[in-house]
Coordinates of C-alpha atoms in Angstrom, one line a residue:
X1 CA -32.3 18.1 18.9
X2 CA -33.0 15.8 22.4
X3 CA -35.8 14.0 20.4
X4 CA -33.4 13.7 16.9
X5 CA -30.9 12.1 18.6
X6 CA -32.5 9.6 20.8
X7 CA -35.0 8.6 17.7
X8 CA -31.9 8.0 15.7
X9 CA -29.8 5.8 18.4
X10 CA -33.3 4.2 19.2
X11 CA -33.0 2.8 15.6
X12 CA -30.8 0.2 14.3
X13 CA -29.9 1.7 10.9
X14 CA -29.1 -0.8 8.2
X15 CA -25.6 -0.3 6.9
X16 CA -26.9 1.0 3.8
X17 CA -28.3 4.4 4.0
X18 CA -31.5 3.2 2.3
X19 CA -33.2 3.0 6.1
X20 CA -36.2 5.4 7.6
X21 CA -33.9 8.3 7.7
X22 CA -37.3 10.4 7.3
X23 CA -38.1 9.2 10.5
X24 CA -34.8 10.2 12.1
X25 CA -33.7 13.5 10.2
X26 CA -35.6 16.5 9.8
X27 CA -34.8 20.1 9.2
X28 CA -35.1 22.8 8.2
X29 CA -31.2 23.0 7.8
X30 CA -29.3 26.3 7.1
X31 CA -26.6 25.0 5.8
X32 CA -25.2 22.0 4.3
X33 CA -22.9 21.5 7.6
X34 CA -26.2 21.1 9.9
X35 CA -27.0 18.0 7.6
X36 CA -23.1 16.6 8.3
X37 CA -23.6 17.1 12.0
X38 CA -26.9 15.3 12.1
X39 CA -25.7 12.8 10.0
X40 CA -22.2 12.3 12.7
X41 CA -24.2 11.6 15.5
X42 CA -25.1 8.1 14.1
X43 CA -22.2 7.4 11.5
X44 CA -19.3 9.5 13.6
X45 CA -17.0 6.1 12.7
X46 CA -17.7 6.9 9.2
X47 CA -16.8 10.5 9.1
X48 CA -13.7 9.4 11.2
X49 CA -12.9 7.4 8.3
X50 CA -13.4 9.8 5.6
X51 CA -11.0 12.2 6.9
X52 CA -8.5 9.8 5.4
X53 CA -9.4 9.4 2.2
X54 CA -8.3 11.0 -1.2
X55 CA -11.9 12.2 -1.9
X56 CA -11.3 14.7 1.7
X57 CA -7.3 15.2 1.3
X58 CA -6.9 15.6 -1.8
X59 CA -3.3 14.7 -1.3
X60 CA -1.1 11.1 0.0
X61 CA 2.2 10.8 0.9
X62 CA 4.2 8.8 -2.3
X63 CA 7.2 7.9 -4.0
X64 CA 7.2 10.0 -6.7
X65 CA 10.8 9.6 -9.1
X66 CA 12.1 8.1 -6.3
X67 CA 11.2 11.1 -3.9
X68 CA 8.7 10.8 -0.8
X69 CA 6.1 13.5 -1.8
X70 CA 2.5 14.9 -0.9
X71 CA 0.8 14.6 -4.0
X72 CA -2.8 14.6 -4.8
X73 CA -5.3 17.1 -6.6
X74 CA -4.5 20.1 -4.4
X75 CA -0.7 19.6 -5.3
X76 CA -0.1 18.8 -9.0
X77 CA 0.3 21.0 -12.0
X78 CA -2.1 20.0 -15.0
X79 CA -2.7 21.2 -18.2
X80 CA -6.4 22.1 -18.0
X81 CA -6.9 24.5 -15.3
X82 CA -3.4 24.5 -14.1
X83 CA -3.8 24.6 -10.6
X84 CA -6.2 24.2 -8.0
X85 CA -3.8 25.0 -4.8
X86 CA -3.2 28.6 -6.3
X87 CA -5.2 30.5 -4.5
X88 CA -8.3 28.7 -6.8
X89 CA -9.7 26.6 -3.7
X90 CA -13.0 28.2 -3.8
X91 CA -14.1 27.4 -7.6
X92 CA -12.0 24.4 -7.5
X93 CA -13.2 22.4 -4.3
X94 CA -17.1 22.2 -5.8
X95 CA -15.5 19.0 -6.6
X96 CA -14.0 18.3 -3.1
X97 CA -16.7 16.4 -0.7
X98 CA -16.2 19.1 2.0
X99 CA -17.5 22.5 2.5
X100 CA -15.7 25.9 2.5
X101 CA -12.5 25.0 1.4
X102 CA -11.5 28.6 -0.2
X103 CA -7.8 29.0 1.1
X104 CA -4.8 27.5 3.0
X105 CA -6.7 27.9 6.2
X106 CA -9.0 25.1 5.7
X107 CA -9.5 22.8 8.5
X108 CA -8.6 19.4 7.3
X109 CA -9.1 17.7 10.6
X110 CA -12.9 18.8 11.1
X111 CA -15.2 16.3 10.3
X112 CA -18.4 18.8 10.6
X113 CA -17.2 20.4 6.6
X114 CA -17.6 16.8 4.9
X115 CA -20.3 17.2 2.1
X116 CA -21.8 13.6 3.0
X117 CA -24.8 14.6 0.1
X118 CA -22.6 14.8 -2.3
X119 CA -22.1 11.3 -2.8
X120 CA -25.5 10.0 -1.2
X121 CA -28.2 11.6 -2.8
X122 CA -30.4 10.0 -5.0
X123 CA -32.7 12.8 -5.7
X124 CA -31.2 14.0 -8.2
X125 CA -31.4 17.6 -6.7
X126 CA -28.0 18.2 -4.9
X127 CA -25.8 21.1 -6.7
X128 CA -23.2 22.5 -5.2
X129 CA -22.6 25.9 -6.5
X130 CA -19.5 27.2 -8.5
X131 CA -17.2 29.7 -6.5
X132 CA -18.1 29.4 -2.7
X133 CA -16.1 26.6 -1.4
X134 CA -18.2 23.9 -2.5
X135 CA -21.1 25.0 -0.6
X136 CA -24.9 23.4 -1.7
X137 CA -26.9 25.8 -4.1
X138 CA -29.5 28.0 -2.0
X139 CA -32.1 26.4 -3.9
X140 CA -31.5 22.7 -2.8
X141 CA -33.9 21.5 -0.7
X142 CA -31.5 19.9 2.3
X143 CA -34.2 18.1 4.6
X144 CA -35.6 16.5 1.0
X145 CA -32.0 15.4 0.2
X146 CA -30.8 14.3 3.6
X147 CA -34.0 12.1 4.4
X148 CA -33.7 10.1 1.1
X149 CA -29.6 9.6 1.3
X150 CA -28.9 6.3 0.1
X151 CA -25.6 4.3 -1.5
X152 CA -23.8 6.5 -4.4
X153 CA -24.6 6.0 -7.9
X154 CA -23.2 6.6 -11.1
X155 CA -24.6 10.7 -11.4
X156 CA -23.6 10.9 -7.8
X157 CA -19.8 9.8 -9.0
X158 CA -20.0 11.6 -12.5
X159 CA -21.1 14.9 -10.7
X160 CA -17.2 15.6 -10.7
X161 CA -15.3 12.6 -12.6
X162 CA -17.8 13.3 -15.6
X163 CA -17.1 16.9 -15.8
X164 CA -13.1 17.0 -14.7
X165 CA -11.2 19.5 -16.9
X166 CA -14.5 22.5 -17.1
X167 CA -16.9 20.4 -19.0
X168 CA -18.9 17.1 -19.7
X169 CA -16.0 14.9 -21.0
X170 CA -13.2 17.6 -21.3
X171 CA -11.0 15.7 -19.1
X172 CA -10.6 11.7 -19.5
X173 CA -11.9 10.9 -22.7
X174 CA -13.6 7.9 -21.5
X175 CA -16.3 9.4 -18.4
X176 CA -18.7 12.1 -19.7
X177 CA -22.1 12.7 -18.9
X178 CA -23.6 9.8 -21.1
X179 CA -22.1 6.9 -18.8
X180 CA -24.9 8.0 -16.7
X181 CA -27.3 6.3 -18.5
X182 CA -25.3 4.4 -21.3
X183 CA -26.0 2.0 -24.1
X184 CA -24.3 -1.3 -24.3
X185 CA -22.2 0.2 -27.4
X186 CA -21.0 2.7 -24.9
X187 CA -20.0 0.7 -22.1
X188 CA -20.9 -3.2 -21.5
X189 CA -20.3 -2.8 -18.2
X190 CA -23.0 0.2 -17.2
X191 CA -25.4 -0.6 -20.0
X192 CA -28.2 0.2 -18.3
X193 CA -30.2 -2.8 -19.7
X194 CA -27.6 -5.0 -19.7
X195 CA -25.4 -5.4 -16.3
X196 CA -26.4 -1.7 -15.3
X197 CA -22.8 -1.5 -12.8
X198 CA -22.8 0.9 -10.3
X199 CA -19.1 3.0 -10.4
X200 CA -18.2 0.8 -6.6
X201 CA -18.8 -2.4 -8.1
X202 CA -15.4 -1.8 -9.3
X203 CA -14.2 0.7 -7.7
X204 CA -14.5 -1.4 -4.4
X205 CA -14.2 0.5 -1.1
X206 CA -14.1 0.0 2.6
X207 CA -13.9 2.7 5.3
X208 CA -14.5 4.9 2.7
X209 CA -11.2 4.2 0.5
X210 CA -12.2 3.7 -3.1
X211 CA -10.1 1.2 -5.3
X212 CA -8.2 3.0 -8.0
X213 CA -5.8 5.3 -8.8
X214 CA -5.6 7.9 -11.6
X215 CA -2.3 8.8 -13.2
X216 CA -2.5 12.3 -12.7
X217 CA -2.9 12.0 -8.7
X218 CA -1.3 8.5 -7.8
X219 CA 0.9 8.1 -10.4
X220 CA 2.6 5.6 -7.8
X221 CA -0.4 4.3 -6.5
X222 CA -0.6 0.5 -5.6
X223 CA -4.5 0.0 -5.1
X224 CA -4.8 -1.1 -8.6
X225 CA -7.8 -2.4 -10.2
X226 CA -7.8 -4.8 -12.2
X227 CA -10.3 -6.9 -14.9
X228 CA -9.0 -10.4 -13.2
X229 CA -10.7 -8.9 -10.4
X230 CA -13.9 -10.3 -11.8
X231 CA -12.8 -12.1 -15.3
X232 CA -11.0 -15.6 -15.8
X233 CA -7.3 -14.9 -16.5
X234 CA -7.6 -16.6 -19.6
X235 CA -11.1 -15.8 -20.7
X236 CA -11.1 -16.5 -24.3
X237 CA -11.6 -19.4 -26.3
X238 CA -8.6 -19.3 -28.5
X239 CA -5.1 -20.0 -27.4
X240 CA -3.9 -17.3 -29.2
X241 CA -5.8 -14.4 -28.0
X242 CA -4.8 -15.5 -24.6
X243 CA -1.6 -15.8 -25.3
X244 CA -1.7 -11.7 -26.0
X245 CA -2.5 -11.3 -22.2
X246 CA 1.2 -11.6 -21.7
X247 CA 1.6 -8.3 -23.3
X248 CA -1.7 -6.8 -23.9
X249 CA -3.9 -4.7 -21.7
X250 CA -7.7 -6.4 -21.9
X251 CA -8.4 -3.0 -21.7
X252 CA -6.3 -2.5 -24.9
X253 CA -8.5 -4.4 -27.4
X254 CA -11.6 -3.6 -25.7
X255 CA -11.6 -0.1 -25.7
X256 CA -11.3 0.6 -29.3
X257 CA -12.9 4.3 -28.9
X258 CA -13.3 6.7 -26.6
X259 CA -15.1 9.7 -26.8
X260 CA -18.3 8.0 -28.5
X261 CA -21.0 10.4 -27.7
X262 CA -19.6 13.6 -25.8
X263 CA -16.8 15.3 -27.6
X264 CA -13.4 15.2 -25.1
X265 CA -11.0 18.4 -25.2
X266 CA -7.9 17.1 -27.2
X267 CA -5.3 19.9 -27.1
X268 CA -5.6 23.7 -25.2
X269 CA -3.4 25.9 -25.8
X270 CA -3.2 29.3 -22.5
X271 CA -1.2 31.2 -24.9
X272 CA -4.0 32.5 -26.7
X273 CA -6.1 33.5 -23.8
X274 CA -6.6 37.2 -24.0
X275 CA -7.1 37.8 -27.2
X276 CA -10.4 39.6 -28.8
X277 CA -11.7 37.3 -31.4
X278 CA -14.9 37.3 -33.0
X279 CA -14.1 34.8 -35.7
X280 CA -14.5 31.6 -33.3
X281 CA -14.9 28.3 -34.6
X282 CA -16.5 25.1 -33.1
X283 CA -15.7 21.3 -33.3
X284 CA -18.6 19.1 -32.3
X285 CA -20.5 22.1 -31.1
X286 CA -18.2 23.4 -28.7
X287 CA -15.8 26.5 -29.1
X288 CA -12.5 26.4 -30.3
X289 CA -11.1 29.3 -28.5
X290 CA -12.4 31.5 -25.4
X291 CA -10.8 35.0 -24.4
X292 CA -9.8 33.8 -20.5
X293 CA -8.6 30.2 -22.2
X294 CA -7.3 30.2 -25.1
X295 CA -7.2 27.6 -28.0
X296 CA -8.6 24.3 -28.1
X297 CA -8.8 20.9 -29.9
X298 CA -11.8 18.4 -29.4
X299 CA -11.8 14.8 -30.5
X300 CA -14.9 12.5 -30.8
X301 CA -14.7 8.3 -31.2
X302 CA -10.9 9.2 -31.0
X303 CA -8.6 6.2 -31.2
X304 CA -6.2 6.0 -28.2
X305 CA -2.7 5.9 -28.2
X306 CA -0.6 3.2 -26.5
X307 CA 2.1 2.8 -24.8
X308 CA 3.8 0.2 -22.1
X309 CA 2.1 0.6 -18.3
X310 CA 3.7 -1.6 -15.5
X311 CA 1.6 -0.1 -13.2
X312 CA 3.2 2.8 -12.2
X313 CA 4.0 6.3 -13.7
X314 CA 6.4 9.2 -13.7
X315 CA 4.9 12.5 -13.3
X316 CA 6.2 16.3 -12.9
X317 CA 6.1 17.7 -9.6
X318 CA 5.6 21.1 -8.6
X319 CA 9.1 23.2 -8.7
X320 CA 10.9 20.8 -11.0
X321 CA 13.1 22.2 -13.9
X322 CA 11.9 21.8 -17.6
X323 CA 13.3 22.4 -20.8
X324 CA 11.1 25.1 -22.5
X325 CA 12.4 23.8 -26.1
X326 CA 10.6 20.4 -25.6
X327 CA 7.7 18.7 -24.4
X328 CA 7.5 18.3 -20.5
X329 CA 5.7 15.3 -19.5
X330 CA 3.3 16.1 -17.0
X331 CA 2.2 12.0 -16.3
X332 CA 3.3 9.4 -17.9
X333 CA 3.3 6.0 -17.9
X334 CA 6.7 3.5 -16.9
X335 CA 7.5 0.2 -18.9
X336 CA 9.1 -0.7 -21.9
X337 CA 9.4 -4.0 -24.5
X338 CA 11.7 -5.5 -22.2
X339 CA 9.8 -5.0 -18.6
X340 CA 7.8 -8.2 -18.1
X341 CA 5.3 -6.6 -15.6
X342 CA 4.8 -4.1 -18.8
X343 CA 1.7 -4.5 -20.7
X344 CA 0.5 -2.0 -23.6
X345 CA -2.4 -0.2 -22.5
X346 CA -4.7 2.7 -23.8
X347 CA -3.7 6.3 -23.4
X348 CA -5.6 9.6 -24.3
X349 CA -2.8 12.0 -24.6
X350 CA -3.9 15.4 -23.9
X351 CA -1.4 17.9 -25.0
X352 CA -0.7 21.8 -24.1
X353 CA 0.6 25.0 -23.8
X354 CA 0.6 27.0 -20.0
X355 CA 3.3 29.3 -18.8
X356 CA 6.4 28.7 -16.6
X357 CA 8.8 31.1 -15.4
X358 CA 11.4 31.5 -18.4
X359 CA 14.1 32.6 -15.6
X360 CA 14.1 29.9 -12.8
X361 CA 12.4 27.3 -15.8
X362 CA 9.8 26.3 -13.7
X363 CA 5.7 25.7 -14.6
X364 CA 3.8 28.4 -12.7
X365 CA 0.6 28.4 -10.7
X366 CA -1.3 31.1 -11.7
X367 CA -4.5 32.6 -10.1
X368 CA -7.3 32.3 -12.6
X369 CA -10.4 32.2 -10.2
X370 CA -11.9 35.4 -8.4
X371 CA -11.6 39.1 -9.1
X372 CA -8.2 38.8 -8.7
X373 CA -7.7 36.2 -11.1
X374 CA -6.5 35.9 -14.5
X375 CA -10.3 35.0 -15.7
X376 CA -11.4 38.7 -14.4
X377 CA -7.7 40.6 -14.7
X378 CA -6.4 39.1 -17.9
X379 CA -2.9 40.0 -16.4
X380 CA -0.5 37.0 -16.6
X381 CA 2.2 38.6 -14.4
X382 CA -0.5 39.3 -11.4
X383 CA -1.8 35.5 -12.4
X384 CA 1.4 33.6 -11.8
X385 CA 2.1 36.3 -8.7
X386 CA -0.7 36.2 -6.7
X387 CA -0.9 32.1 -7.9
X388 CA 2.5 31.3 -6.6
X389 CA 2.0 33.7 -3.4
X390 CA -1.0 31.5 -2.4
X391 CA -0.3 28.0 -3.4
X392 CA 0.9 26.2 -0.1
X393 CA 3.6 23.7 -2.1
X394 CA 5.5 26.8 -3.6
X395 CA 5.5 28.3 0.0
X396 CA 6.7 25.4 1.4
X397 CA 9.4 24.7 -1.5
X398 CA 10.5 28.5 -1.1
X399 CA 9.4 29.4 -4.7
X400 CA 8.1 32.6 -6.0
X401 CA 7.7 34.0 -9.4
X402 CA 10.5 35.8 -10.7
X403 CA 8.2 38.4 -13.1
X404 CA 9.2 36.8 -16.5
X405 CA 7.0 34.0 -18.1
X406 CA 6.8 32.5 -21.3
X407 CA 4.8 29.2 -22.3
X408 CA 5.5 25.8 -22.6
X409 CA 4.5 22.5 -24.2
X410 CA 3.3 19.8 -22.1
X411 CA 1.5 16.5 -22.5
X412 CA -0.7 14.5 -19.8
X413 CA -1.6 10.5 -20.5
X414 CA -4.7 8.9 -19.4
X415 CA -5.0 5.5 -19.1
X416 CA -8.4 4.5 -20.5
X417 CA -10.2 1.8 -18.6
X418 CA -14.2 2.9 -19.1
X419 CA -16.4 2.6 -22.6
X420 CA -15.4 -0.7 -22.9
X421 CA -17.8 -2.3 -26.0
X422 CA -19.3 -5.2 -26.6
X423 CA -16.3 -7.8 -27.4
X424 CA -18.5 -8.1 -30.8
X425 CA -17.0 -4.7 -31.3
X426 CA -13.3 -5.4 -30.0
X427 CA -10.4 -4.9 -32.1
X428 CA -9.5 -7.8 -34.3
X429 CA -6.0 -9.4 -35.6
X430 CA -6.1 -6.9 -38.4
X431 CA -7.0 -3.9 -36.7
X432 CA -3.4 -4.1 -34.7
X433 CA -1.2 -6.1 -37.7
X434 CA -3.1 -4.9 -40.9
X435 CA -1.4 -3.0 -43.4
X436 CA -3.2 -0.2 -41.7
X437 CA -3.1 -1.0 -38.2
X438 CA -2.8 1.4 -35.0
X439 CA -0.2 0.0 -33.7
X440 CA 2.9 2.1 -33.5
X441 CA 5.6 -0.8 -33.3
X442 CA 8.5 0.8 -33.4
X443 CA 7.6 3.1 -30.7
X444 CA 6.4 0.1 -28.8
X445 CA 10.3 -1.2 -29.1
X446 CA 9.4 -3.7 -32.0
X447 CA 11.7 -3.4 -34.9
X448 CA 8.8 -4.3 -36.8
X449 CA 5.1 -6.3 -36.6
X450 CA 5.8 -9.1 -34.2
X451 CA 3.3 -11.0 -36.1
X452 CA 5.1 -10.9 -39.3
X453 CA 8.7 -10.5 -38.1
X454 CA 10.0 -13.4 -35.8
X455 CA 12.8 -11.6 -34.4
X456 CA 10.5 -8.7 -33.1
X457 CA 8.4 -11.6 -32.0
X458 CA 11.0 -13.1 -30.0
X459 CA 11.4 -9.8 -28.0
X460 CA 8.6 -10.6 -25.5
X461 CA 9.2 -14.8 -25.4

């Protein structure tokens, strides 16, 4: 270990990882913590760093409906997999950059369970496996990965953000597995022989804090991206597509489709889950329903819906009180027709069905992981029990389940910024004011099409 670390501070490492790090790291390594220690002893600044950001915490103090919250992936409900702060930590966090995260007891503070691979190989070979806490798969090959580490690329990113929700594409609509490798029709912005972007070009970070904020985790966030960040305000030739900037996402006309190559799950529906069926459909080529799931829609070059974005978002948090006899919003987005920082933007909806506690008419947290878990037990009372016994937000808010559940209907939007096409493929005038077009005005605030009706015109001058 003597030599390691006096050939590594011998060596002025570049700032990117693409240095000798042959030279300087060698195993063999039992574990995928060995490699983070090795890697501290030169970049200890950098794994100081890290412990602050979302990627490690998985939660931020916000506003939240006017309340200061923690809110992050460890503390929201969705309507895919419910909840990953239920007692869940140990399938759920082979998307968290850290290792053995499997309970409340997680050290949060100790730099030596960052997953630094995860994000920095560029083999091609790193896997972390499904139900361990994020640990690497046996196979992988550590010493191979941790001598060719290198700045993340877009498999490195889509390793999780591709596959969000249970599956390639299931979760955003607009990041799936082919944005790897895309075509310019798929996105002009990764089009891998066109401008071929890396996810950070974008997504700019320093000290490890990535730009960008999803709806579903930051619905308050403020470090916004936006397409002025590299494009002219006013980057059309004609006035009057400009002039739509005033009220018009760029994102809106240039995203016509999502969902172009890999279906994206549309609807799913947990009050189905425990049936026996052998009658099971697909759409796309995936399944329709699954015993421990229940019911599901898919969606493929699905048109968005839209709706006014000011930048910031409402959202449900956990212990809130919802009206089983309507929709509950899970994440949405805030604006309207008369909010001049409000500009309509893209949305895939996703819709649902998950249970909530039809006494104290809250959404539940159930326990769907491990032997234990809904997915082994199919017992829904156990589920939202054991869920609601281990999830660290319901401790802390005094909650428990009350032994009666029913299910309720619930909606999540997704503001769609990636797949953006070629603007030969952008909407045009008639796509939005046509006799046909996807515009839903009056839901918009319009009385009518502002292009044809003056006084709905007027309502944004």
């Amino acid at each position: 270990m003597a030599a390691l670390i006096g050939s590594c501070l011998s060596l002025a490492l570049p700032a990117h990882a693409n240095g000798p790090h042959a030279e300087v790291i060698w195993g063999p390594f039992a574990s995928g913590t060995e490699v983070t220690q090795t890697c501290l002893m030169c970049h200890d600044q950098q794994g100081e760093d890290f412990l602050h950001s979302a990627h490690w915490t998985w939660s931020s103090s916000q506003t939240v409906n006017g309340k200061t919250v923690q809110r992050g992936k460890k503390d929201v409900i969705n309507n895919y997999c419910i909840s990953a702060g239920a007692g869940n930590q140990a399938s759920c966090s082979r998307c968290h950059a850290g290792y053995g995260w499997t309970d409340n007891q997680f050290d949060f503070a100790d730099s030596d369970h960052i997953d630094c691979l995860v994000c920095h190989d560029t083999t091609g070979t790193y896997v972390k496996a499904g139900d361990n806490g994020g640990q690497p798969l046996a196979k992988v090959n550590l010493e191979r990965v941790a001598q060719q580490v290198g700045m993340p690329n877009r498999d490195n990113c889509g390793a999780c953000h591709f596959f969000g929700g249970g599956g390639d594409g299931v979760k955003h609509g607009d990041l799936d597995s082919s944005m790897s490798y895309p075509d310019k029709a798929t996105d002009v912005h990764m089009d891998v022989d066109g401008n071929d972007m890396n996810c950070q070009q974008c997504h700019r970070t320093e000290q490890h804090q990535i730009g960008g904020h999803s709806l579903g985790v930051s619905p308050m966030g403020s470090n916004h991206i936006s397409c002025t960040d590299c494009h002219d305000s006013a980057p059309h030739q004609k006035k009057q597509l400009n002039q739509h900037l005033a009220s018009v996402a760029c994102q809106t006309c240039h995203i016509p489709q999502v969902a172009k190559n890999e279906p994206t799950k549309m609807s799913w529906d947990w009050s189905t889950a425990g049936q026996d069926r052998t009658d099971v459909s697909k759409q796309f080529g995936k399944k329709t329903f699954l015993k421990k799931k229940g019911d599901f829609e898919w969606g493929k070059n699905i048109t968005p819906e839209y709706a006014w974005y000011n930048g910031q978002a409402g959202a449900y948090q956990i212990g809130d009180k919802i009206d089983a006899s309507t929709v509950t919003k899970l994440t949405y987005p805030l604006g309207d027709i008369s909010d001049k920082h409000a500009k309509i933007y893209p949305f895939k909806v996703h819709r649902g069905k998950q249970i909530y506690d039809s006494k104290q008419n809250i959404l539940l947290t159930p326990k769907t992981t491990g032997d234990d878990g809904y997915w082994h037990t199919f017992d829904w009372a156990s589920a939202a029990r054991l869920g609601m016994e281990q999830n660290a937000s319901m401790q802390a808010l005094q909650l428990s389940f009350s032994g009666s559940y029913g299910f309720a209907e619930t909606e999540m939007w997704w503001r769609l910024n990636h797949m953006v096409s070629p603007k030969e493929h952008a909407l045009g005038c008639m796509d939005c004011h046509g006799n046909k077009g996807r515009m839903p005005w009056q839901q918009l605030g319009y009385p009518a099409d502002p292009m044809r009706n003056k006084a709905a015109q007027a309502l944004r001058d």
